[in-house]
PDB file of C-alpha atoms in Angstrom:
ATOM      1  CA  MET A   1      33.483  36.714  40.623  1.00 50.00           C
ATOM      2  CA  SER A   2      31.543  35.346  43.601  1.00 72.00           C
ATOM      3  CA  VAL A   3      28.927  37.593  45.192  1.00 70.00           C
ATOM      4  CA  ILE A   4      28.925  37.344  48.986  1.00 85.00           C
ATOM      5  CA  GLY A   5      26.198  39.871  49.758  1.00 92.00           C
ATOM      6  CA  SER A   6      23.466  41.663  47.822  1.00 96.00           C
ATOM      7  CA  GLY A   7      20.511  43.997  48.297  1.00 97.00           C
ATOM      8  CA  ARG A   8      17.719  45.022  45.913  1.00 98.00           C
ATOM      9  CA  GLY A   9      16.373  48.344  44.748  1.00 98.00           C
ATOM     10  CA  LYS A  10      12.760  49.051  45.707  1.00 98.00           C
ATOM     11  CA  LEU A  11       9.556  50.771  44.626  1.00 98.00           C
ATOM     12  CA  ILE A  12       6.777  51.827  46.987  1.00 98.00           C
ATOM     13  CA  LEU A  13       3.375  51.211  45.425  1.00 98.00           C
ATOM     14  CA  PHE A  14       0.933  52.452  48.078  1.00 98.00           C
ATOM     15  CA  GLY A  15       0.913  53.854  51.598  1.00 96.00           C
ATOM     16  CA  GLU A  16       3.868  56.251  51.506  1.00 93.00           C
ATOM     17  CA  HIS A  17       3.734  58.856  54.291  1.00 89.00           C
ATOM     18  CA  ALA A  18       0.695  57.129  55.854  1.00 89.00           C
ATOM     19  CA  ALA A  19       2.903  54.179  56.875  1.00 89.00           C
ATOM     20  CA  VAL A  20       4.585  56.382  59.494  1.00 83.00           C
ATOM     21  CA  TYR A  21       1.235  56.570  61.290  1.00 85.00           C
ATOM     22  CA  GLY A  22       0.506  52.850  61.419  1.00 89.00           C
ATOM     23  CA  PHE A  23      -1.161  52.238  58.059  1.00 93.00           C
ATOM     24  CA  PRO A  24       0.189  49.491  55.759  1.00 96.00           C
ATOM     25  CA  ALA A  25       2.622  50.346  52.989  1.00 97.00           C
ATOM     26  CA  VAL A  26       2.940  48.149  49.919  1.00 98.00           C
ATOM     27  CA  GLY A  27       6.155  47.916  47.955  1.00 98.00           C
ATOM     28  CA  THR A  28       8.213  45.608  45.821  1.00 98.00           C
ATOM     29  CA  ALA A  29      11.827  44.683  45.342  1.00 98.00           C
ATOM     30  CA  LEU A  30      13.161  45.567  41.877  1.00 98.00           C
ATOM     31  CA  PRO A  31      15.598  43.568  39.721  1.00 97.00           C
ATOM     32  CA  CYS A  32      18.350  46.188  40.152  1.00 97.00           C
ATOM     33  CA  ARG A  33      20.740  45.412  42.999  1.00 96.00           C
ATOM     34  CA  THR A  34      23.926  46.205  44.874  1.00 95.00           C
ATOM     35  CA  GLU A  35      26.395  43.322  45.095  1.00 94.00           C
ATOM     36  CA  ILE A  36      29.504  42.939  47.230  1.00 92.00           C
ATOM     37  CA  SER A  37      32.342  40.757  45.956  1.00 88.00           C
ATOM     38  CA  PRO A  38      36.039  40.160  46.609  1.00 84.00           C
ATOM     39  CA  GLY A  39      38.018  42.267  44.171  1.00 67.00           C
ATOM     40  CA  CYS A  40      40.308  45.163  43.334  1.00 54.00           C
ATOM     41  CA  LEU A  41      39.464  48.811  42.692  1.00 48.00           C
ATOM     42  CA  THR A  42      39.751  49.911  39.076  1.00 45.00           C
ATOM     43  CA  SER A  43      38.758  53.594  39.020  1.00 46.00           C
ATOM     44  CA  GLU A  44      38.307  56.730  41.094  1.00 44.00           C
ATOM     45  CA  THR A  45      34.570  56.000  41.169  1.00 47.00           C
ATOM     46  CA  ASP A  46      35.334  52.580  42.629  1.00 53.00           C
ATOM     47  CA  ARG A  47      37.513  54.208  45.283  1.00 53.00           C
ATOM     48  CA  GLY A  48      34.762  56.643  46.245  1.00 54.00           C
ATOM     49  CA  ASP A  49      32.218  53.844  46.472  1.00 66.00           C
ATOM     50  CA  ASN A  50      34.676  51.708  48.401  1.00 75.00           C
ATOM     51  CA  LYS A  51      35.174  54.440  51.013  1.00 84.00           C
ATOM     52  CA  ILE A  52      31.444  54.407  51.740  1.00 89.00           C
ATOM     53  CA  LEU A  53      31.420  50.599  51.686  1.00 91.00           C
ATOM     54  CA  GLN A  54      34.257  50.412  54.214  1.00 88.00           C
ATOM     55  CA  GLU A  55      32.512  52.928  56.475  1.00 91.00           C
ATOM     56  CA  VAL A  56      29.312  50.866  56.457  1.00 93.00           C
ATOM     57  CA  LEU A  57      31.313  47.666  57.007  1.00 90.00           C
ATOM     58  CA  SER A  58      33.009  49.318  60.004  1.00 89.00           C
ATOM     59  CA  SER A  59      29.615  50.215  61.441  1.00 92.00           C
ATOM     60  CA  ALA A  60      28.392  46.653  60.907  1.00 91.00           C
ATOM     61  CA  ALA A  61      31.471  45.146  62.549  1.00 87.00           C
ATOM     62  CA  ALA A  62      30.905  47.393  65.571  1.00 89.00           C
ATOM     63  CA  LEU A  63      27.316  46.137  65.873  1.00 92.00           C
ATOM     64  CA  VAL A  64      28.068  42.419  65.454  1.00 90.00           C
ATOM     65  CA  PRO A  65      30.312  40.967  68.189  1.00 86.00           C
ATOM     66  CA  GLY A  66      33.267  38.888  67.062  1.00 83.00           C
ATOM     67  CA  ILE A  67      33.415  40.136  63.475  1.00 79.00           C
ATOM     68  CA  PRO A  68      37.017  41.112  62.577  1.00 74.00           C
ATOM     69  CA  LEU A  69      36.928  44.065  60.196  1.00 72.00           C
ATOM     70  CA  GLN A  70      40.167  42.989  58.492  1.00 74.00           C
ATOM     71  CA  ASN A  71      38.246  40.075  56.966  1.00 73.00           C
ATOM     72  CA  PHE A  72      36.407  42.591  54.801  1.00 78.00           C
ATOM     73  CA  SER A  73      39.231  44.889  53.707  1.00 74.00           C
ATOM     74  CA  ARG A  74      39.405  43.725  50.076  1.00 80.00           C
ATOM     75  CA  LEU A  75      35.783  43.918  49.027  1.00 87.00           C
ATOM     76  CA  THR A  76      34.186  45.978  46.277  1.00 85.00           C
ATOM     77  CA  GLN A  77      30.614  46.864  45.432  1.00 89.00           C
ATOM     78  CA  LEU A  78      28.867  46.888  42.082  1.00 90.00           C
ATOM     79  CA  SER A  79      25.422  48.467  41.807  1.00 94.00           C
ATOM     80  CA  ASP A  80      22.828  49.341  39.195  1.00 95.00           C
ATOM     81  CA  VAL A  81      20.359  50.719  41.746  1.00 97.00           C
ATOM     82  CA  PRO A  82      19.622  54.344  40.775  1.00 95.00           C
ATOM     83  CA  ARG A  83      21.292  56.702  43.232  1.00 91.00           C
ATOM     84  CA  THR A  84      18.575  59.294  42.879  1.00 87.00           C
ATOM     85  CA  GLY A  85      14.809  59.308  42.949  1.00 90.00           C
ATOM     86  CA  GLY A  86      14.030  57.130  45.942  1.00 92.00           C
ATOM     87  CA  PHE A  87      14.823  53.621  44.722  1.00 97.00           C
ATOM     88  CA  GLY A  88      16.603  52.648  47.931  1.00 95.00           C
ATOM     89  CA  SER A  89      20.284  52.743  46.950  1.00 96.00           C
ATOM     90  CA  SER A  90      21.451  53.206  50.546  1.00 96.00           C
ATOM     91  CA  ALA A  91      19.079  50.490  51.787  1.00 97.00           C
ATOM     92  CA  ALA A  92      20.398  48.093  49.125  1.00 97.00           C
ATOM     93  CA  LEU A  93      23.975  48.775  50.251  1.00 97.00           C
ATOM     94  CA  CYS A  94      23.077  48.274  53.918  1.00 97.00           C
ATOM     95  CA  VAL A  95      21.370  44.961  53.157  1.00 97.00           C
ATOM     96  CA  ALA A  96      24.323  43.804  51.033  1.00 96.00           C
ATOM     97  CA  VAL A  97      26.724  44.648  53.877  1.00 95.00           C
ATOM     98  CA  SER A  98      24.494  42.929  56.444  1.00 96.00           C
ATOM     99  CA  ARG A  99      24.359  39.732  54.409  1.00 95.00           C
ATOM    100  CA  THR A 100      28.130  39.871  53.956  1.00 92.00           C
ATOM    101  CA  VAL A 101      28.897  40.354  57.651  1.00 91.00           C
ATOM    102  CA  LEU A 102      26.305  37.827  58.851  1.00 92.00           C
ATOM    103  CA  GLY A 103      27.232  35.262  56.199  1.00 90.00           C
ATOM    104  CA  ARG A 104      23.687  35.097  54.837  1.00 91.00           C
ATOM    105  CA  THR A 105      24.049  34.272  51.148  1.00 84.00           C
ATOM    106  CA  SER A 106      20.346  33.560  50.542  1.00 90.00           C
ATOM    107  CA  LYS A 107      18.499  36.327  48.709  1.00 91.00           C
ATOM    108  CA  GLU A 108      15.238  35.543  50.526  1.00 94.00           C
ATOM    109  CA  TYR A 109      13.920  37.841  53.248  1.00 97.00           C
ATOM    110  CA  ASN A 110      15.673  37.380  56.594  1.00 96.00           C
ATOM    111  CA  ARG A 111      14.664  39.259  59.746  1.00 96.00           C
ATOM    112  CA  GLU A 112      18.186  39.244  61.227  1.00 96.00           C
ATOM    113  CA  VAL A 113      19.561  40.830  58.045  1.00 97.00           C
ATOM    114  CA  HIS A 114      16.712  43.356  58.068  1.00 98.00           C
ATOM    115  CA  LEU A 115      17.410  44.362  61.684  1.00 97.00           C
ATOM    116  CA  LEU A 116      21.117  44.947  61.083  1.00 97.00           C
ATOM    117  CA  ALA A 117      20.517  46.728  57.768  1.00 97.00           C
ATOM    118  CA  ASN A 118      18.094  49.117  59.414  1.00 97.00           C
ATOM    119  CA  GLN A 119      20.696  49.974  62.057  1.00 96.00           C
ATOM    120  CA  LEU A 120      23.192  50.711  59.279  1.00 96.00           C
ATOM    121  CA  GLU A 121      20.628  52.780  57.348  1.00 95.00           C
ATOM    122  CA  LYS A 122      20.721  55.328  60.190  1.00 93.00           C
ATOM    123  CA  ARG A 123      24.020  56.514  58.702  1.00 91.00           C
ATOM    124  CA  PHE A 124      22.085  57.751  55.673  1.00 90.00           C
ATOM    125  CA  HIS A 125      18.642  58.481  57.158  1.00 85.00           C
ATOM    126  CA  GLY A 126      18.547  59.331  60.852  1.00 81.00           C
ATOM    127  CA  THR A 127      15.310  57.536  61.747  1.00 84.00           C
ATOM    128  CA  PRO A 128      14.537  55.016  58.991  1.00 89.00           C
ATOM    129  CA  SER A 129      11.095  53.415  59.021  1.00 90.00           C
ATOM    130  CA  GLY A 130      12.498  49.995  58.135  1.00 94.00           C
ATOM    131  CA  ILE A 131      10.343  49.746  55.019  1.00 96.00           C
ATOM    132  CA  ASP A 132      13.126  50.538  52.535  1.00 96.00           C
ATOM    133  CA  THR A 133      15.553  48.077  54.124  1.00 97.00           C
ATOM    134  CA  GLY A 134      12.785  45.479  54.273  1.00 98.00           C
ATOM    135  CA  MET A 135      12.112  45.760  50.554  1.00 98.00           C
ATOM    136  CA  ALA A 136      15.864  45.663  49.849  1.00 98.00           C
ATOM    137  CA  CYS A 137      15.982  42.339  51.761  1.00 97.00           C
ATOM    138  CA  ASP A 138      13.144  40.889  49.748  1.00 97.00           C
ATOM    139  CA  THR A 139      12.680  39.359  46.307  1.00 96.00           C
ATOM    140  CA  SER A 140       9.060  40.300  45.605  1.00 96.00           C
ATOM    141  CA  ALA A 141       6.135  42.409  46.815  1.00 98.00           C
ATOM    142  CA  ALA A 142       4.953  42.666  50.414  1.00 98.00           C
ATOM    143  CA  ALA A 143       2.880  44.796  52.745  1.00 98.00           C
ATOM    144  CA  TRP A 144       4.706  46.406  55.656  1.00 97.00           C
ATOM    145  CA  VAL A 145       2.969  47.356  58.893  1.00 95.00           C
ATOM    146  CA  LYS A 146       4.476  49.426  61.684  1.00 91.00           C
ATOM    147  CA  CYS A 147       4.692  47.539  64.984  1.00 88.00           C
ATOM    148  CA  ASP A 148       6.289  47.975  68.414  1.00 83.00           C
ATOM    149  CA  GLY A 149       9.693  46.713  67.254  1.00 84.00           C
ATOM    150  CA  GLU A 150      12.407  48.568  65.370  1.00 87.00           C
ATOM    151  CA  ILE A 151      11.359  47.193  61.996  1.00 95.00           C
ATOM    152  CA  PRO A 152       7.873  46.791  60.511  1.00 96.00           C
ATOM    153  CA  GLU A 153       6.084  43.481  60.207  1.00 96.00           C
ATOM    154  CA  ARG A 154       6.365  41.901  56.766  1.00 97.00           C
ATOM    155  CA  LYS A 155       3.240  40.439  55.200  1.00 97.00           C
ATOM    156  CA  PRO A 156       3.978  38.656  51.901  1.00 96.00           C
ATOM    157  CA  LEU A 157       1.681  39.737  49.077  1.00 97.00           C
ATOM    158  CA  GLU A 158       1.297  37.924  45.774  1.00 96.00           C
ATOM    159  CA  ILE A 159       0.235  40.534  43.230  1.00 97.00           C
ATOM    160  CA  PRO A 160      -1.705  39.246  40.188  1.00 96.00           C
ATOM    161  CA  GLU A 161      -0.454  39.983  36.668  1.00 95.00           C
ATOM    162  CA  TRP A 162       0.000  43.747  36.441  1.00 97.00           C
ATOM    163  CA  HIS A 163       2.150  45.923  34.167  1.00 98.00           C
ATOM    164  CA  ILE A 164       3.732  49.163  35.321  1.00 99.00           C
ATOM    165  CA  ILE A 165       6.448  51.497  34.060  1.00 99.00           C
ATOM    166  CA  TYR A 166       8.599  53.334  36.568  1.00 99.00           C
ATOM    167  CA  GLY A 167      10.975  56.277  36.313  1.00 98.00           C
ATOM    168  CA  ALA A 168      12.055  59.359  38.243  1.00 98.00           C
ATOM    169  CA  LEU A 169      12.058  63.140  37.964  1.00 98.00           C
ATOM    170  CA  PRO A 170      14.472  65.622  39.565  1.00 95.00           C
ATOM    171  CA  ARG A 171      13.700  66.183  43.231  1.00 90.00           C
ATOM    172  CA  THR A 172      12.642  69.668  44.320  1.00 82.00           C
ATOM    173  CA  SER A 173      12.842  68.869  48.043  1.00 75.00           C
ATOM    174  CA  PRO A 174      14.391  66.109  50.207  1.00 74.00           C
ATOM    175  CA  THR A 175      12.035  63.434  51.541  1.00 72.00           C
ATOM    176  CA  ALA A 176      12.922  64.404  55.110  1.00 72.00           C
ATOM    177  CA  ASP A 177      11.525  67.894  54.496  1.00 76.00           C
ATOM    178  CA  SER A 178       8.199  66.529  53.244  1.00 74.00           C
ATOM    179  CA  VAL A 179       7.899  64.070  56.119  1.00 74.00           C
ATOM    180  CA  GLY A 180       8.766  66.775  58.653  1.00 75.00           C
ATOM    181  CA  ARG A 181       6.271  69.245  57.192  1.00 82.00           C
ATOM    182  CA  LEU A 182       3.439  66.728  57.263  1.00 77.00           C
ATOM    183  CA  ARG A 183       4.331  65.627  60.791  1.00 78.00           C
ATOM    184  CA  GLU A 184       4.172  69.219  62.033  1.00 82.00           C
ATOM    185  CA  LEU A 185       0.803  69.776  60.366  1.00 77.00           C
ATOM    186  CA  LYS A 186      -0.616  66.514  61.721  1.00 74.00           C
ATOM    187  CA  ASN A 187       0.678  67.188  65.242  1.00 77.00           C
ATOM    188  CA  SER A 188      -0.860  70.665  65.136  1.00 78.00           C
ATOM    189  CA  GLY A 189      -4.240  69.050  64.535  1.00 75.00           C
ATOM    190  CA  ASP A 190      -4.587  69.943  60.854  1.00 76.00           C
ATOM    191  CA  SER A 191      -7.736  67.996  59.980  1.00 82.00           C
ATOM    192  CA  SER A 192      -6.998  67.913  56.238  1.00 86.00           C
ATOM    193  CA  VAL A 193      -3.653  66.164  56.789  1.00 86.00           C
ATOM    194  CA  ILE A 194      -5.134  63.732  59.319  1.00 86.00           C
ATOM    195  CA  SER A 195      -7.936  62.906  56.881  1.00 90.00           C
ATOM    196  CA  ALA A 196      -5.486  62.501  53.973  1.00 92.00           C
ATOM    197  CA  MET A 197      -3.307  60.064  55.927  1.00 91.00           C
ATOM    198  CA  GLY A 198      -6.348  57.981  56.738  1.00 93.00           C
ATOM    199  CA  GLU A 199      -7.416  58.005  53.096  1.00 96.00           C
ATOM    200  CA  LEU A 200      -3.949  56.947  51.890  1.00 96.00           C
ATOM    201  CA  GLY A 201      -3.997  54.130  54.440  1.00 96.00           C
ATOM    202  CA  ARG A 202      -7.458  53.023  53.323  1.00 97.00           C
ATOM    203  CA  ILE A 203      -6.384  52.992  49.658  1.00 98.00           C
ATOM    204  CA  SER A 204      -3.383  50.834  50.563  1.00 98.00           C
ATOM    205  CA  GLU A 205      -5.666  48.399  52.398  1.00 97.00           C
ATOM    206  CA  LEU A 206      -8.015  48.255  49.395  1.00 98.00           C
ATOM    207  CA  PHE A 207      -5.069  47.431  47.117  1.00 98.00           C
ATOM    208  CA  ILE A 208      -3.972  44.617  49.448  1.00 98.00           C
ATOM    209  CA  GLU A 209      -7.521  43.254  49.489  1.00 97.00           C
ATOM    210  CA  ALA A 210      -7.792  43.438  45.685  1.00 97.00           C
ATOM    211  CA  ALA A 211      -4.455  41.637  45.253  1.00 97.00           C
ATOM    212  CA  ARG A 212      -5.513  38.822  47.572  1.00 95.00           C
ATOM    213  CA  ILE A 213      -8.917  38.352  45.909  1.00 92.00           C
ATOM    214  CA  LYS A 214      -7.192  38.075  42.492  1.00 84.00           C
ATOM    215  CA  LYS A 215     -10.195  39.018  40.386  1.00 85.00           C
ATOM    216  CA  LYS A 216      -9.808  39.296  36.603  1.00 87.00           C
ATOM    217  CA  GLY A 217     -10.172  43.080  36.701  1.00 94.00           C
ATOM    218  CA  PHE A 218      -7.259  43.609  39.091  1.00 97.00           C
ATOM    219  CA  PRO A 219      -5.112  45.814  36.775  1.00 97.00           C
ATOM    220  CA  ALA A 220      -7.989  48.269  36.268  1.00 97.00           C
ATOM    221  CA  ARG A 221      -8.722  48.274  39.995  1.00 97.00           C
ATOM    222  CA  ALA A 222      -5.049  48.869  40.839  1.00 98.00           C
ATOM    223  CA  ALA A 223      -4.873  51.752  38.351  1.00 98.00           C
ATOM    224  CA  ALA A 224      -8.010  53.349  39.797  1.00 98.00           C
ATOM    225  CA  LEU A 225      -6.525  53.127  43.297  1.00 99.00           C
ATOM    226  CA  ALA A 226      -3.243  54.622  42.053  1.00 99.00           C
ATOM    227  CA  ASN A 227      -5.151  57.571  40.582  1.00 99.00           C
ATOM    228  CA  GLN A 228      -7.075  58.000  43.816  1.00 98.00           C
ATOM    229  CA  ALA A 229      -3.881  57.946  45.891  1.00 98.00           C
ATOM    230  CA  GLN A 230      -2.207  60.419  43.533  1.00 98.00           C
ATOM    231  CA  ARG A 231      -5.055  62.899  44.027  1.00 98.00           C
ATOM    232  CA  VAL A 232      -4.650  62.670  47.801  1.00 97.00           C
ATOM    233  CA  LEU A 233      -0.865  63.037  47.592  1.00 96.00           C
ATOM    234  CA  ALA A 234      -1.274  66.061  45.314  1.00 96.00           C
ATOM    235  CA  SER A 235      -3.630  67.633  47.873  1.00 94.00           C
ATOM    236  CA  LEU A 236      -0.732  67.409  50.351  1.00 93.00           C
ATOM    237  CA  ASN A 237       1.510  69.330  47.905  1.00 91.00           C
ATOM    238  CA  LEU A 238       3.694  66.270  47.334  1.00 93.00           C
ATOM    239  CA  SER A 239       3.288  66.080  43.561  1.00 93.00           C
ATOM    240  CA  SER A 240       4.674  68.404  40.886  1.00 94.00           C
ATOM    241  CA  GLU A 241       3.675  69.969  37.581  1.00 95.00           C
ATOM    242  CA  GLU A 242       6.224  67.748  35.844  1.00 97.00           C
ATOM    243  CA  LEU A 243       4.631  64.582  37.212  1.00 97.00           C
ATOM    244  CA  ASP A 244       1.181  65.855  36.278  1.00 97.00           C
ATOM    245  CA  THR A 245       2.468  66.252  32.712  1.00 98.00           C
ATOM    246  CA  VAL A 246       4.060  62.780  32.712  1.00 98.00           C
ATOM    247  CA  LEU A 247       0.796  61.160  33.817  1.00 98.00           C
ATOM    248  CA  GLU A 248      -1.310  63.212  31.401  1.00 98.00           C
ATOM    249  CA  LEU A 249       0.865  62.360  28.397  1.00 99.00           C
ATOM    250  CA  ALA A 250       1.023  58.705  29.446  1.00 99.00           C
ATOM    251  CA  GLY A 251      -2.774  58.693  29.636  1.00 98.00           C
ATOM    252  CA  GLU A 252      -2.990  60.012  26.075  1.00 98.00           C
ATOM    253  CA  LEU A 253      -0.882  57.013  25.036  1.00 99.00           C
ATOM    254  CA  GLY A 254      -3.191  54.530  26.760  1.00 98.00           C
ATOM    255  CA  ALA A 255      -1.967  54.381  30.365  1.00 99.00           C
ATOM    256  CA  SER A 256      -4.713  53.628  32.867  1.00 98.00           C
ATOM    257  CA  GLY A 257      -3.233  55.455  35.851  1.00 98.00           C
ATOM    258  CA  GLY A 258      -0.169  56.299  37.870  1.00 98.00           C
ATOM    259  CA  LYS A 259       1.211  58.037  40.917  1.00 99.00           C
ATOM    260  CA  LEU A 260       4.310  59.229  42.680  1.00 98.00           C
ATOM    261  CA  SER A 261       6.246  56.669  44.698  1.00 97.00           C
ATOM    262  CA  GLY A 262       7.891  57.496  48.007  1.00 93.00           C
ATOM    263  CA  GLY A 263       8.572  60.942  49.368  1.00 88.00           C
ATOM    264  CA  GLY A 264       7.288  62.979  46.435  1.00 90.00           C
ATOM    265  CA  MET A 265       8.351  66.481  45.327  1.00 87.00           C
ATOM    266  CA  GLY A 266       9.930  64.837  42.318  1.00 92.00           C
ATOM    267  CA  GLY A 267      11.640  61.475  42.516  1.00 95.00           C
ATOM    268  CA  ALA A 268      10.157  58.083  41.704  1.00 97.00           C
ATOM    269  CA  PHE A 269       6.809  57.482  40.049  1.00 98.00           C
ATOM    270  CA  TYR A 270       5.055  54.683  38.227  1.00 99.00           C
ATOM    271  CA  ILE A 271       2.549  54.434  35.395  1.00 99.00           C
ATOM    272  CA  CYS A 272      -0.081  51.669  35.172  1.00 99.00           C
ATOM    273  CA  VAL A 273      -0.523  50.101  31.734  1.00 98.00           C
ATOM    274  CA  PRO A 274      -3.276  47.674  30.695  1.00 96.00           C
ATOM    275  CA  ASP A 275      -1.204  45.469  28.378  1.00 96.00           C
ATOM    276  CA  ARG A 276       2.182  44.918  26.736  1.00 96.00           C
ATOM    277  CA  GLU A 277       1.164  46.779  23.576  1.00 97.00           C
ATOM    278  CA  THR A 278       0.456  49.942  25.577  1.00 98.00           C
ATOM    279  CA  GLU A 279       3.616  49.384  27.570  1.00 98.00           C
ATOM    280  CA  SER A 280       5.679  49.223  24.382  1.00 98.00           C
ATOM    281  CA  ARG A 281       4.008  52.333  22.946  1.00 98.00           C
ATOM    282  CA  ILE A 282       4.638  54.391  26.086  1.00 99.00           C
ATOM    283  CA  LEU A 283       8.267  53.306  26.325  1.00 99.00           C
ATOM    284  CA  ARG A 284       8.790  54.211  22.660  1.00 98.00           C
ATOM    285  CA  ILE A 285       6.940  57.548  22.480  1.00 98.00           C
ATOM    286  CA  LEU A 286       6.719  59.126  25.936  1.00 99.00           C
ATOM    287  CA  PRO A 287      10.436  59.988  26.412  1.00 98.00           C
ATOM    288  CA  GLY A 288      10.401  62.120  23.253  1.00 98.00           C
ATOM    289  CA  LYS A 289       7.196  63.885  24.289  1.00 98.00           C
ATOM    290  CA  LEU A 290       8.706  64.685  27.684  1.00 98.00           C
ATOM    291  CA  PHE A 291      11.896  65.986  26.075  1.00 97.00           C
ATOM    292  CA  ARG A 292       9.896  68.340  23.886  1.00 97.00           C
ATOM    293  CA  GLN A 293       8.091  69.590  26.998  1.00 95.00           C
ATOM    294  CA  GLY A 294      11.455  70.300  28.642  1.00 97.00           C
ATOM    295  CA  ILE A 295      10.980  67.543  31.217  1.00 97.00           C
ATOM    296  CA  ARG A 296      14.105  65.615  32.178  1.00 96.00           C
ATOM    297  CA  LEU A 297      14.004  62.136  33.660  1.00 98.00           C
ATOM    298  CA  THR A 298      16.701  61.278  36.204  1.00 97.00           C
ATOM    299  CA  VAL A 299      15.827  57.583  35.886  1.00 97.00           C
ATOM    300  CA  SER A 300      14.735  56.346  32.466  1.00 97.00           C
ATOM    301  CA  LEU A 301      11.355  54.710  31.976  1.00 98.00           C
ATOM    302  CA  THR A 302      11.589  51.013  32.807  1.00 98.00           C
ATOM    303  CA  ALA A 303       8.946  48.308  32.405  1.00 98.00           C
ATOM    304  CA  PHE A 304       8.151  46.042  35.352  1.00 98.00           C
ATOM    305  CA  GLU A 305       5.659  43.187  35.472  1.00 97.00           C
ATOM    306  CA  PHE A 306       4.173  41.355  38.431  1.00 96.00           C
TER     307      PHE A 306
END
């Protein structure tokens, strides 16, 4: 079956929350994706997904002059992007629809696709930053910097060899609530929040610098920065006891660091590992340890290598 549009899942590495205030965010596209193809519906799940797909296609057709909606009436979507945890499932769908409507079959980053996808993302998130849809348009890692336009500026970033494991925990609060709470505190002049945002931005910049220098000790440096960022995020009440336990147990198995990814209060996280042997050990042992602690993962631990 031919794929006519696709979008990737994503993982934010550094700069979450601080990116809203002009600091760089760093993230990467993941192998998981949403694909749109010609086809027939085979189940009730397909029909539910197709209803959302058709609604997003209708929105896209309204935004792009001269696109007849009837051309897209017999399309289906197939996705392995996790629908929970902050891996960008809605952004992946919006990018897949944008590529379909605009006829852009290339999987490489395209600004026109990004612009349309971010308009469509408003259906799911009222004022999207453009970072999620940017990563869903991409094939690798990049830094994203807020600018005067509707979408952030993309700065490609080649990350040296680095092993991480990602997963997700149940959310205790929507991302919008966390963002809103921090915005209110910052706007009220709360010096601790203002300082924390600056520190998160500085850590993101240090990671970008370390990646570009490509020194031999990059994995250890990246892990140290992840730990530093996690401490700042925890000071903003964005972490959770469950994530603290995940990172502690992973550390006992040889992990060198880790942090939450995205909005926090549950959701996505990643663990830094120094080598494949440690990676294999954590993937084999950590799930059982978490189960015995009563900690449930909403997205299973998955290895990812740069």
